[in-house]
Amino acid sequence: MSTPPTRPSAGLTAAQGIWLVAEREIGSKLRSKAFVISTAILLLAALALVIWGGFAAANNAGTPIAVTPDAEQYVADVPGLEVTAVADRTAAEAAVESGDVEAAVVADASSPLGFAVVADSSAPTQLLLQLAQVPPVVLLEPEEGNPALGYLVAVGFGVVFLLAASLFGGTIAQSVVEEKQTRVVELLISAIPVRVLLAGKVIGNTVLAMAQILVLAAIAVVGLTITGQTALLQGLGGPIAWFAVFFLFGFILLASLFAAAASMVSRQEDIGSTTTPLTMLVMAPYFLVIFFNDNPVVLAIMSYVPFSAPVGMPMRLFLGEAQWWEPLLSLAILIATCVGAILLGARIYENSLLRMGGRVSLREALSASGR
């Protein structure tokens, strides 16, 4: 059961009151064995996944290629290739188009190296590195990005946002209802204003959520460095930094609404009746980015919708689809929405917190007469 903090003196400022509540929220989570164990498991699983993925990418040898007779000399001493001999360039292009090989090496008189690589939508990086000198690349169907890598990055951003937002959002909701159910809230608001109590709860849980995000980012950097994936790390650095910034304001938005929604009920078993719409908003970006990670239109829309921008915009930055000004505009929209959500949530929280018994309707919660 939650215990009220020591009653502050009459001269306590709003900032001191917010920090008092935030410190209480942080302390209660860090003393919870369930929270500590679940966090440790999450971090270890993330580290194992990053290291495994890095080594799997590094060990991806045996690139299947087609080679014409007049180009065999260029790949004779190159290791890590599965060579299929073909009659001519036409046969080599047919093998690439059919998917039998990832690329083809053909003689090319116009190339200073004497040969060229023929690929479908993108040239295998492993092959280009193994050839030591990068030859001209002819793409039959040009396409940006690596679909498999893009999918993995989409899963990463989506899962982290989903887990962190749902975990801490649910924690805030349970804390609010527990304090109402046990009447602890009456002691709390006799010491500090209701809005100070809300601000402290949001800030305390935001600190914990951001700490997890930063640790996960550090794990990604360490894991990719250990496995030698420096090129991928350079490509992910900017999007990860933007993800942290967007997540900060996105979480504050959601945390305010979760606390407000929970204040409308007085029993733990009724929490779902008011927080389900918010849970759906948290889950939506995950499923959208999983199913539409290769759809520029859907990602563009997601990057400007406040609830999905923390996932959509970093994903577009990773794919190179966003202009330099787009994350700034999207962040401005998110911050404006965040301010509006805080004001709305504070009103609902203040009008519903001391109302016991049945569920408070949204109209009553928004009405000053409902206080």
mmCIF file of C-alpha atoms in Angstrom:
data_model
loop_
_atom_site.group_PDB
_atom_site.id
_atom_site.type_symbol
_atom_site.label_atom_id
_atom_site.label_comp_id
_atom_site.label_asym_id
_atom_site.label_seq_id
_atom_site.Cartn_x
_atom_site.Cartn_y
_atom_site.Cartn_z
ATOM 1 C CA MET A 1 0.000 0.000 0.000
ATOM 2 C CA SER A 2 1.263 3.484 -0.786
ATOM 3 C CA THR A 3 2.290 5.606 2.156
ATOM 4 C CA PRO A 4 1.896 9.373 2.219
ATOM 5 C CA PRO A 5 4.977 11.538 2.335
ATOM 6 C CA THR A 6 5.797 13.569 5.405
ATOM 7 C CA ARG A 7 3.590 16.619 5.472
ATOM 8 C CA PRO A 8 5.573 19.599 4.256
ATOM 9 C CA SER A 9 5.687 22.946 5.915
ATOM 10 C CA ALA A 10 3.252 25.686 4.979
ATOM 11 C CA GLY A 11 5.984 27.511 3.093
ATOM 12 C CA LEU A 12 6.550 24.669 0.594
ATOM 13 C CA THR A 13 6.800 25.965 -2.966
ATOM 14 C CA ALA A 14 5.156 24.285 -5.964
ATOM 15 C CA ALA A 15 8.550 23.106 -7.240
ATOM 16 C CA GLN A 16 9.385 21.563 -3.865
ATOM 17 C CA GLY A 17 6.012 19.849 -3.739
ATOM 18 C CA ILE A 18 6.442 18.443 -7.268
ATOM 19 C CA TRP A 19 9.890 17.114 -6.430
ATOM 20 C CA LEU A 20 8.577 15.584 -3.171
ATOM 21 C CA VAL A 21 5.930 13.609 -5.075
ATOM 22 C CA ALA A 22 8.317 12.719 -7.922
ATOM 23 C CA GLU A 23 10.889 11.456 -5.418
ATOM 24 C CA ARG A 24 8.204 9.343 -3.766
ATOM 25 C CA GLU A 25 7.171 7.843 -7.116
ATOM 26 C CA ILE A 26 10.768 7.050 -8.101
ATOM 27 C CA GLY A 27 11.602 5.592 -4.697
ATOM 28 C CA SER A 28 8.550 3.333 -4.628
ATOM 29 C CA LYS A 29 9.422 1.881 -8.049
ATOM 30 C CA LEU A 30 13.084 1.332 -7.228
ATOM 31 C CA ARG A 31 12.083 -0.485 -4.021
ATOM 32 C CA SER A 32 9.756 -2.769 -5.985
ATOM 33 C CA LYS A 33 11.405 -6.122 -6.700
ATOM 34 C CA ALA A 34 9.007 -6.765 -9.578
ATOM 35 C CA PHE A 35 10.007 -3.497 -11.272
ATOM 36 C CA VAL A 36 13.738 -4.041 -10.781
ATOM 37 C CA ILE A 37 13.623 -7.654 -12.005
ATOM 38 C CA SER A 38 11.471 -6.870 -15.050
ATOM 39 C CA THR A 39 13.755 -3.959 -15.968
ATOM 40 C CA ALA A 40 16.877 -6.131 -15.643
ATOM 41 C CA ILE A 41 15.320 -8.838 -17.837
ATOM 42 C CA LEU A 42 14.345 -6.226 -20.462
ATOM 43 C CA LEU A 43 17.851 -4.750 -20.584
ATOM 44 C CA LEU A 44 19.583 -8.143 -20.753
ATOM 45 C CA ALA A 45 17.219 -9.287 -23.504
ATOM 46 C CA ALA A 46 17.888 -6.093 -25.463
ATOM 47 C CA LEU A 47 21.660 -6.544 -25.139
ATOM 48 C CA ALA A 48 21.461 -10.182 -26.240
ATOM 49 C CA LEU A 49 19.276 -9.274 -29.226
ATOM 50 C CA VAL A 50 21.576 -6.460 -30.388
ATOM 51 C CA ILE A 51 24.720 -8.594 -30.084
ATOM 52 C CA TRP A 52 23.095 -11.579 -31.802
ATOM 53 C CA GLY A 53 21.812 -9.419 -34.640
ATOM 54 C CA GLY A 54 25.210 -7.783 -35.066
ATOM 55 C CA PHE A 55 27.102 -11.051 -35.230
ATOM 56 C CA ALA A 56 24.482 -12.544 -37.552
ATOM 57 C CA ALA A 57 24.943 -9.622 -39.927
ATOM 58 C CA ALA A 58 28.718 -9.832 -39.695
ATOM 59 C CA ASN A 59 28.758 -13.559 -40.391
ATOM 60 C CA ASN A 60 26.475 -13.428 -43.407
ATOM 61 C CA ALA A 61 28.935 -14.984 -45.892
ATOM 62 C CA GLY A 62 28.456 -17.059 -49.006
ATOM 63 C CA THR A 63 26.780 -14.449 -51.228
ATOM 64 C CA PRO A 64 25.219 -16.247 -54.238
ATOM 65 C CA ILE A 65 26.283 -14.588 -57.500
ATOM 66 C CA ALA A 66 26.277 -15.360 -61.224
ATOM 67 C CA VAL A 67 29.455 -14.864 -63.259
ATOM 68 C CA THR A 68 29.945 -14.729 -67.032
ATOM 69 C CA PRO A 69 32.977 -16.522 -68.579
ATOM 70 C CA ASP A 70 34.743 -13.266 -69.397
ATOM 71 C CA ALA A 71 34.439 -12.076 -65.745
ATOM 72 C CA GLU A 72 35.525 -15.228 -63.886
ATOM 73 C CA GLN A 73 39.030 -13.877 -63.367
ATOM 74 C CA TYR A 74 37.690 -11.010 -61.234
ATOM 75 C CA VAL A 75 36.111 -13.312 -58.618
ATOM 76 C CA ALA A 76 38.498 -16.296 -58.797
ATOM 77 C CA ASP A 77 40.311 -15.393 -55.569
ATOM 78 C CA VAL A 78 37.446 -13.696 -53.710
ATOM 79 C CA PRO A 79 36.330 -15.686 -50.620
ATOM 80 C CA GLY A 80 32.760 -15.980 -49.326
ATOM 81 C CA LEU A 81 31.007 -16.252 -52.687
ATOM 82 C CA GLU A 82 28.711 -18.951 -54.079
ATOM 83 C CA VAL A 83 29.503 -18.672 -57.806
ATOM 84 C CA THR A 84 27.158 -19.863 -60.550
ATOM 85 C CA ALA A 85 28.563 -19.800 -64.079
ATOM 86 C CA VAL A 86 26.252 -18.409 -66.792
ATOM 87 C CA ALA A 87 26.666 -18.117 -70.556
ATOM 88 C CA ASP A 88 26.431 -14.347 -71.018
ATOM 89 C CA ARG A 89 25.163 -11.065 -69.591
ATOM 90 C CA THR A 90 21.578 -11.776 -70.654
ATOM 91 C CA ALA A 91 21.608 -15.036 -68.702
ATOM 92 C CA ALA A 92 23.193 -13.245 -65.740
ATOM 93 C CA GLU A 93 20.428 -10.609 -65.680
ATOM 94 C CA ALA A 94 17.792 -13.346 -65.934
ATOM 95 C CA ALA A 95 19.310 -15.127 -62.917
ATOM 96 C CA VAL A 96 19.209 -11.911 -60.900
ATOM 97 C CA GLU A 97 15.618 -11.124 -61.885
ATOM 98 C CA SER A 98 14.456 -14.650 -61.007
ATOM 99 C CA GLY A 99 16.038 -14.428 -57.554
ATOM 100 C CA ASP A 100 18.371 -17.377 -58.098
ATOM 101 C CA VAL A 101 21.325 -15.141 -57.217
ATOM 102 C CA GLU A 102 21.662 -11.837 -55.370
ATOM 103 C CA ALA A 103 23.868 -10.253 -58.026
ATOM 104 C CA ALA A 104 25.953 -10.966 -61.107
ATOM 105 C CA VAL A 105 29.500 -10.022 -62.075
ATOM 106 C CA VAL A 106 29.854 -9.346 -65.797
ATOM 107 C CA ALA A 107 32.579 -7.969 -68.051
ATOM 108 C CA ASP A 108 32.139 -4.279 -68.842
ATOM 109 C CA ALA A 109 34.476 -2.528 -71.314
ATOM 110 C CA SER A 110 33.322 0.918 -70.141
ATOM 111 C CA SER A 111 34.379 0.215 -66.553
ATOM 112 C CA PRO A 112 37.949 1.125 -65.540
ATOM 113 C CA LEU A 113 37.990 -2.127 -63.565
ATOM 114 C CA GLY A 114 36.897 -4.211 -66.545
ATOM 115 C CA PHE A 115 33.728 -5.503 -64.891
ATOM 116 C CA ALA A 116 30.450 -4.402 -63.294
ATOM 117 C CA VAL A 117 27.964 -5.747 -60.761
ATOM 118 C CA VAL A 118 24.364 -6.298 -61.868
ATOM 119 C CA ALA A 119 21.750 -6.362 -59.087
ATOM 120 C CA ASP A 120 17.978 -6.155 -58.784
ATOM 121 C CA SER A 121 16.905 -3.454 -56.319
ATOM 122 C CA SER A 122 20.128 -3.036 -54.320
ATOM 123 C CA ALA A 123 23.686 -4.347 -54.580
ATOM 124 C CA PRO A 124 24.801 -6.738 -51.788
ATOM 125 C CA THR A 125 27.122 -4.743 -49.518
ATOM 126 C CA GLN A 126 29.019 -7.899 -48.589
ATOM 127 C CA LEU A 127 29.863 -8.541 -52.262
ATOM 128 C CA LEU A 128 31.061 -4.999 -52.872
ATOM 129 C CA LEU A 129 33.324 -5.160 -49.822
ATOM 130 C CA GLN A 130 34.736 -8.532 -50.902
ATOM 131 C CA LEU A 131 35.614 -7.190 -54.345
ATOM 132 C CA ALA A 132 37.952 -4.677 -52.633
ATOM 133 C CA GLN A 133 37.336 -2.053 -55.349
ATOM 134 C CA VAL A 134 33.784 -0.884 -55.810
ATOM 135 C CA PRO A 135 32.790 -1.406 -59.468
ATOM 136 C CA PRO A 136 29.962 0.371 -61.292
ATOM 137 C CA VAL A 137 26.588 -0.949 -60.148
ATOM 138 C CA VAL A 138 23.669 -1.419 -62.548
ATOM 139 C CA LEU A 139 20.273 -1.675 -60.775
ATOM 140 C CA LEU A 140 17.474 -3.236 -62.788
ATOM 141 C CA GLU A 141 14.818 -2.022 -60.349
ATOM 142 C CA PRO A 142 16.252 0.770 -58.161
ATOM 143 C CA GLU A 143 14.877 0.781 -54.637
ATOM 144 C CA GLU A 144 15.913 2.690 -51.535
ATOM 145 C CA GLY A 145 16.776 1.049 -48.233
ATOM 146 C CA ASN A 146 17.190 -2.491 -46.957
ATOM 147 C CA PRO A 147 13.731 -3.985 -46.314
ATOM 148 C CA ALA A 148 14.944 -6.509 -43.730
ATOM 149 C CA LEU A 149 16.983 -3.957 -41.813
ATOM 150 C CA GLY A 150 14.158 -1.441 -42.011
ATOM 151 C CA TYR A 151 11.756 -3.993 -40.561
ATOM 152 C CA LEU A 152 14.102 -4.727 -37.636
ATOM 153 C CA VAL A 153 14.501 -1.036 -36.852
ATOM 154 C CA ALA A 154 10.718 -0.575 -37.050
ATOM 155 C CA VAL A 155 10.214 -3.440 -34.606
ATOM 156 C CA GLY A 156 12.810 -1.927 -32.274
ATOM 157 C CA PHE A 157 11.247 1.540 -32.143
ATOM 158 C CA GLY A 158 7.722 0.120 -31.914
ATOM 159 C CA VAL A 159 8.458 -2.366 -29.126
ATOM 160 C CA VAL A 160 10.402 0.104 -26.971
ATOM 161 C CA PHE A 161 7.640 2.720 -27.234
ATOM 162 C CA LEU A 162 4.899 0.178 -26.573
ATOM 163 C CA LEU A 163 6.567 -1.421 -23.540
ATOM 164 C CA ALA A 164 7.721 1.797 -21.879
ATOM 165 C CA ALA A 165 4.511 3.761 -22.441
ATOM 166 C CA SER A 166 2.159 0.934 -21.446
ATOM 167 C CA LEU A 167 4.237 -0.130 -18.436
ATOM 168 C CA PHE A 168 4.607 3.300 -16.870
ATOM 169 C CA GLY A 169 1.191 4.508 -18.005
ATOM 170 C CA GLY A 170 -0.406 1.523 -16.291
ATOM 171 C CA THR A 171 1.721 2.129 -13.200
ATOM 172 C CA ILE A 172 0.526 5.728 -12.940
ATOM 173 C CA ALA A 173 -3.098 4.636 -13.315
ATOM 174 C CA GLN A 174 -2.793 1.979 -10.611
ATOM 175 C CA SER A 175 -1.067 4.415 -8.266
ATOM 176 C CA VAL A 176 -3.832 7.015 -8.656
ATOM 177 C CA VAL A 177 -6.627 4.505 -8.000
ATOM 178 C CA GLU A 178 -4.779 2.926 -5.071
ATOM 179 C CA GLU A 179 -4.446 6.317 -3.411
ATOM 180 C CA LYS A 180 -8.161 6.985 -3.909
ATOM 181 C CA GLN A 181 -9.171 3.544 -2.683
ATOM 182 C CA THR A 182 -7.098 3.792 0.490
ATOM 183 C CA ARG A 183 -7.974 7.462 1.108
ATOM 184 C CA VAL A 184 -4.283 8.337 1.052
ATOM 185 C CA VAL A 185 -5.080 10.990 -1.550
ATOM 186 C CA GLU A 186 -7.009 12.979 1.071
ATOM 187 C CA LEU A 187 -3.845 13.272 3.154
ATOM 188 C CA LEU A 188 -1.763 14.128 0.116
ATOM 189 C CA ILE A 189 -3.918 16.990 -1.119
ATOM 190 C CA SER A 190 -4.208 18.394 2.385
ATOM 191 C CA ALA A 191 -0.459 18.964 2.135
ATOM 192 C CA ILE A 192 -0.047 19.939 -1.521
ATOM 193 C CA PRO A 193 -2.332 21.194 -4.323
ATOM 194 C CA VAL A 194 -3.934 18.618 -6.611
ATOM 195 C CA ARG A 195 -2.092 19.857 -9.708
ATOM 196 C CA VAL A 196 1.228 19.668 -7.884
ATOM 197 C CA LEU A 197 0.418 16.050 -7.032
ATOM 198 C CA LEU A 198 -0.329 15.298 -10.694
ATOM 199 C CA ALA A 199 2.815 17.043 -11.903
ATOM 200 C CA GLY A 200 4.959 15.119 -9.421
ATOM 201 C CA LYS A 201 3.510 11.789 -10.522
ATOM 202 C CA VAL A 202 4.061 12.557 -14.198
ATOM 203 C CA ILE A 203 7.607 13.831 -13.708
ATOM 204 C CA GLY A 204 8.626 10.946 -11.438
ATOM 205 C CA ASN A 205 7.481 8.305 -13.899
ATOM 206 C CA THR A 206 8.903 10.276 -16.839
ATOM 207 C CA VAL A 207 12.329 10.241 -15.184
ATOM 208 C CA LEU A 208 12.146 6.453 -14.813
ATOM 209 C CA ALA A 209 10.877 5.916 -18.363
ATOM 210 C CA MET A 210 13.555 8.157 -19.866
ATOM 211 C CA ALA A 211 16.225 6.395 -17.811
ATOM 212 C CA GLN A 212 15.153 3.100 -19.390
ATOM 213 C CA ILE A 213 15.182 4.630 -22.877
ATOM 214 C CA LEU A 214 18.683 6.062 -22.403
ATOM 215 C CA VAL A 215 20.007 2.768 -21.044
ATOM 216 C CA LEU A 216 18.494 0.909 -24.005
ATOM 217 C CA ALA A 217 20.130 3.415 -26.365
ATOM 218 C CA ALA A 218 23.470 2.854 -24.622
ATOM 219 C CA ILE A 219 23.006 -0.905 -24.950
ATOM 220 C CA ALA A 220 22.376 -0.525 -28.689
ATOM 221 C CA VAL A 221 25.563 1.528 -29.079
ATOM 222 C CA VAL A 222 27.648 -0.949 -27.054
ATOM 223 C CA GLY A 223 26.191 -3.990 -28.817
ATOM 224 C CA LEU A 224 26.749 -2.601 -32.311
ATOM 225 C CA THR A 225 30.261 -1.493 -31.386
ATOM 226 C CA ILE A 226 31.172 -4.931 -30.006
ATOM 227 C CA THR A 227 29.973 -6.613 -33.193
ATOM 228 C CA GLY A 228 31.753 -4.135 -35.447
ATOM 229 C CA GLN A 229 28.582 -2.725 -37.014
ATOM 230 C CA THR A 230 29.902 0.844 -37.084
ATOM 231 C CA ALA A 231 28.180 1.702 -40.373
ATOM 232 C CA LEU A 232 24.786 0.699 -38.973
ATOM 233 C CA LEU A 233 25.570 2.556 -35.742
ATOM 234 C CA GLN A 234 26.247 5.748 -37.680
ATOM 235 C CA GLY A 235 22.939 5.363 -39.495
ATOM 236 C CA LEU A 236 21.023 4.755 -36.252
ATOM 237 C CA GLY A 237 22.667 7.456 -34.121
ATOM 238 C CA GLY A 238 20.509 10.359 -35.279
ATOM 239 C CA PRO A 239 17.179 8.466 -35.288
ATOM 240 C CA ILE A 240 17.828 7.096 -31.777
ATOM 241 C CA ALA A 241 18.555 10.609 -30.465
ATOM 242 C CA TRP A 242 15.371 11.942 -32.048
ATOM 243 C CA PHE A 243 13.419 8.969 -30.676
ATOM 244 C CA ALA A 244 14.532 9.896 -27.138
ATOM 245 C CA VAL A 245 13.418 13.528 -27.611
ATOM 246 C CA PHE A 246 10.054 12.580 -29.111
ATOM 247 C CA PHE A 247 9.501 9.903 -26.484
ATOM 248 C CA LEU A 248 10.033 12.438 -23.683
ATOM 249 C CA PHE A 249 7.158 14.675 -24.766
ATOM 250 C CA GLY A 250 5.022 11.781 -26.001
ATOM 251 C CA PHE A 251 5.285 10.076 -22.640
ATOM 252 C CA ILE A 252 4.410 13.253 -20.716
ATOM 253 C CA LEU A 253 1.309 13.553 -22.915
ATOM 254 C CA LEU A 254 0.256 9.952 -22.272
ATOM 255 C CA ALA A 255 1.155 10.002 -18.575
ATOM 256 C CA SER A 256 -1.046 13.051 -17.970
ATOM 257 C CA LEU A 257 -3.975 11.389 -19.701
ATOM 258 C CA PHE A 258 -3.457 8.048 -17.910
ATOM 259 C CA ALA A 259 -3.506 9.795 -14.513
ATOM 260 C CA ALA A 260 -6.605 11.770 -15.467
ATOM 261 C CA ALA A 261 -8.426 8.693 -16.761
ATOM 262 C CA ALA A 262 -7.625 6.713 -13.610
ATOM 263 C CA SER A 263 -8.872 9.496 -11.353
ATOM 264 C CA MET A 264 -12.376 8.957 -12.776
ATOM 265 C CA VAL A 265 -12.740 5.564 -11.025
ATOM 266 C CA SER A 266 -12.299 4.399 -7.430
ATOM 267 C CA ARG A 267 -11.561 0.667 -7.815
ATOM 268 C CA GLN A 268 -8.641 -1.162 -9.409
ATOM 269 C CA GLU A 269 -10.986 -3.421 -11.392
ATOM 270 C CA ASP A 270 -12.555 -0.359 -13.070
ATOM 271 C CA ILE A 271 -9.305 1.086 -14.426
ATOM 272 C CA GLY A 272 -9.733 -0.565 -17.812
ATOM 273 C CA SER A 273 -13.060 1.176 -18.408
ATOM 274 C CA THR A 274 -11.379 4.583 -18.653
ATOM 275 C CA THR A 275 -7.828 3.747 -19.771
ATOM 276 C CA THR A 276 -8.620 1.334 -22.629
ATOM 277 C CA PRO A 277 -8.789 4.111 -25.271
ATOM 278 C CA LEU A 278 -5.340 5.304 -24.158
ATOM 279 C CA THR A 279 -3.980 1.762 -24.278
ATOM 280 C CA MET A 280 -5.202 1.497 -27.861
ATOM 281 C CA LEU A 281 -3.400 4.755 -28.709
ATOM 282 C CA VAL A 282 -0.184 3.300 -27.268
ATOM 283 C CA MET A 283 -0.563 0.058 -29.238
ATOM 284 C CA ALA A 284 -1.506 1.717 -32.548
ATOM 285 C CA PRO A 285 2.004 3.030 -33.450
ATOM 286 C CA TYR A 286 3.502 -0.428 -32.855
ATOM 287 C CA PHE A 287 1.144 -2.220 -35.237
ATOM 288 C CA LEU A 288 1.217 0.576 -37.811
ATOM 289 C CA VAL A 289 5.015 0.642 -38.014
ATOM 290 C CA ILE A 290 5.183 -3.167 -38.169
ATOM 291 C CA PHE A 291 2.724 -3.483 -41.059
ATOM 292 C CA PHE A 292 3.511 -0.245 -42.906
ATOM 293 C CA ASN A 293 7.245 0.275 -42.287
ATOM 294 C CA ASP A 294 7.802 0.328 -46.063
ATOM 295 C CA ASN A 295 4.851 2.609 -46.839
ATOM 296 C CA PRO A 296 6.058 6.250 -47.126
ATOM 297 C CA VAL A 297 2.536 7.695 -46.980
ATOM 298 C CA VAL A 298 1.565 5.925 -43.747
ATOM 299 C CA LEU A 299 4.908 6.744 -42.124
ATOM 300 C CA ALA A 300 4.546 10.400 -43.126
ATOM 301 C CA ILE A 301 1.101 10.589 -41.523
ATOM 302 C CA MET A 302 2.372 8.795 -38.398
ATOM 303 C CA SER A 303 5.255 11.240 -38.061
ATOM 304 C CA TYR A 304 2.867 14.180 -37.623
ATOM 305 C CA VAL A 305 0.207 12.553 -35.414
ATOM 306 C CA PRO A 306 1.269 13.283 -31.795
ATOM 307 C CA PHE A 307 0.567 9.791 -30.439
ATOM 308 C CA SER A 308 2.575 8.044 -33.173
ATOM 309 C CA ALA A 309 5.236 10.676 -33.939
ATOM 310 C CA PRO A 310 7.748 9.168 -31.439
ATOM 311 C CA VAL A 311 7.840 6.062 -33.658
ATOM 312 C CA GLY A 312 6.999 7.405 -37.118
ATOM 313 C CA MET A 313 9.452 10.304 -37.335
ATOM 314 C CA PRO A 314 12.604 8.424 -36.162
ATOM 315 C CA MET A 315 11.702 5.640 -38.592
ATOM 316 C CA ARG A 316 11.503 8.122 -41.501
ATOM 317 C CA LEU A 317 14.802 9.673 -40.442
ATOM 318 C CA PHE A 318 16.447 6.245 -40.493
ATOM 319 C CA LEU A 319 15.085 5.565 -43.977
ATOM 320 C CA GLY A 320 16.215 8.994 -45.171
ATOM 321 C CA GLU A 321 12.676 10.020 -46.142
ATOM 322 C CA ALA A 322 12.367 13.128 -43.924
ATOM 323 C CA GLN A 323 13.668 16.615 -44.736
ATOM 324 C CA TRP A 324 15.740 18.393 -42.063
ATOM 325 C CA TRP A 325 12.832 20.636 -41.019
ATOM 326 C CA GLU A 326 10.230 17.877 -40.658
ATOM 327 C CA PRO A 327 11.288 16.558 -37.216
ATOM 328 C CA LEU A 328 11.301 20.151 -35.918
ATOM 329 C CA LEU A 329 7.752 20.753 -37.183
ATOM 330 C CA SER A 330 6.550 17.407 -35.869
ATOM 331 C CA LEU A 331 8.139 18.100 -32.478
ATOM 332 C CA ALA A 332 6.439 21.506 -32.310
ATOM 333 C CA ILE A 333 3.063 19.859 -32.977
ATOM 334 C CA LEU A 334 3.781 17.229 -30.325
ATOM 335 C CA ILE A 335 4.768 19.832 -27.717
ATOM 336 C CA ALA A 336 1.642 21.915 -28.421
ATOM 337 C CA THR A 337 -0.509 18.792 -28.077
ATOM 338 C CA CYS A 338 1.384 17.874 -24.910
ATOM 339 C CA VAL A 339 0.548 21.248 -23.335
ATOM 340 C CA GLY A 340 -3.103 20.827 -24.269
ATOM 341 C CA ALA A 341 -3.178 17.286 -22.841
ATOM 342 C CA ILE A 342 -1.614 18.482 -19.581
ATOM 343 C CA LEU A 343 -4.235 21.209 -19.174
ATOM 344 C CA LEU A 344 -7.068 18.806 -20.022
ATOM 345 C CA GLY A 345 -5.682 16.056 -17.806
ATOM 346 C CA ALA A 346 -5.158 18.424 -14.901
ATOM 347 C CA ARG A 347 -8.778 19.597 -15.102
ATOM 348 C CA ILE A 348 -10.134 16.036 -15.164
ATOM 349 C CA TYR A 349 -7.765 14.963 -12.381
ATOM 350 C CA GLU A 350 -8.653 17.911 -10.170
ATOM 351 C CA ASN A 351 -12.417 17.493 -10.641
ATOM 352 C CA SER A 352 -12.457 13.685 -10.185
ATOM 353 C CA LEU A 353 -9.825 12.880 -7.587
ATOM 354 C CA LEU A 354 -12.008 13.236 -4.470
ATOM 355 C CA ARG A 355 -15.135 11.713 -5.984
ATOM 356 C CA MET A 356 -15.595 8.226 -4.575
ATOM 357 C CA GLY A 357 -18.004 5.468 -5.482
ATOM 358 C CA GLY A 358 -19.098 5.004 -9.078
ATOM 359 C CA ARG A 359 -17.285 6.049 -12.219
ATOM 360 C CA VAL A 360 -17.198 9.768 -12.941
ATOM 361 C CA SER A 361 -18.423 10.608 -16.426
ATOM 362 C CA LEU A 362 -16.209 12.639 -18.729
ATOM 363 C CA ARG A 363 -18.748 15.470 -18.750
ATOM 364 C CA GLU A 364 -18.701 15.628 -14.968
ATOM 365 C CA ALA A 365 -14.930 15.432 -14.893
ATOM 366 C CA LEU A 366 -14.632 18.366 -17.270
ATOM 367 C CA SER A 367 -17.246 20.432 -15.446
ATOM 368 C CA ALA A 368 -16.134 22.652 -12.593
ATOM 369 C CA SER A 369 -19.389 21.808 -10.803
ATOM 370 C CA GLY A 370 -18.215 18.172 -10.615
ATOM 371 C CA ARG A 371 -15.526 19.071 -8.126
#
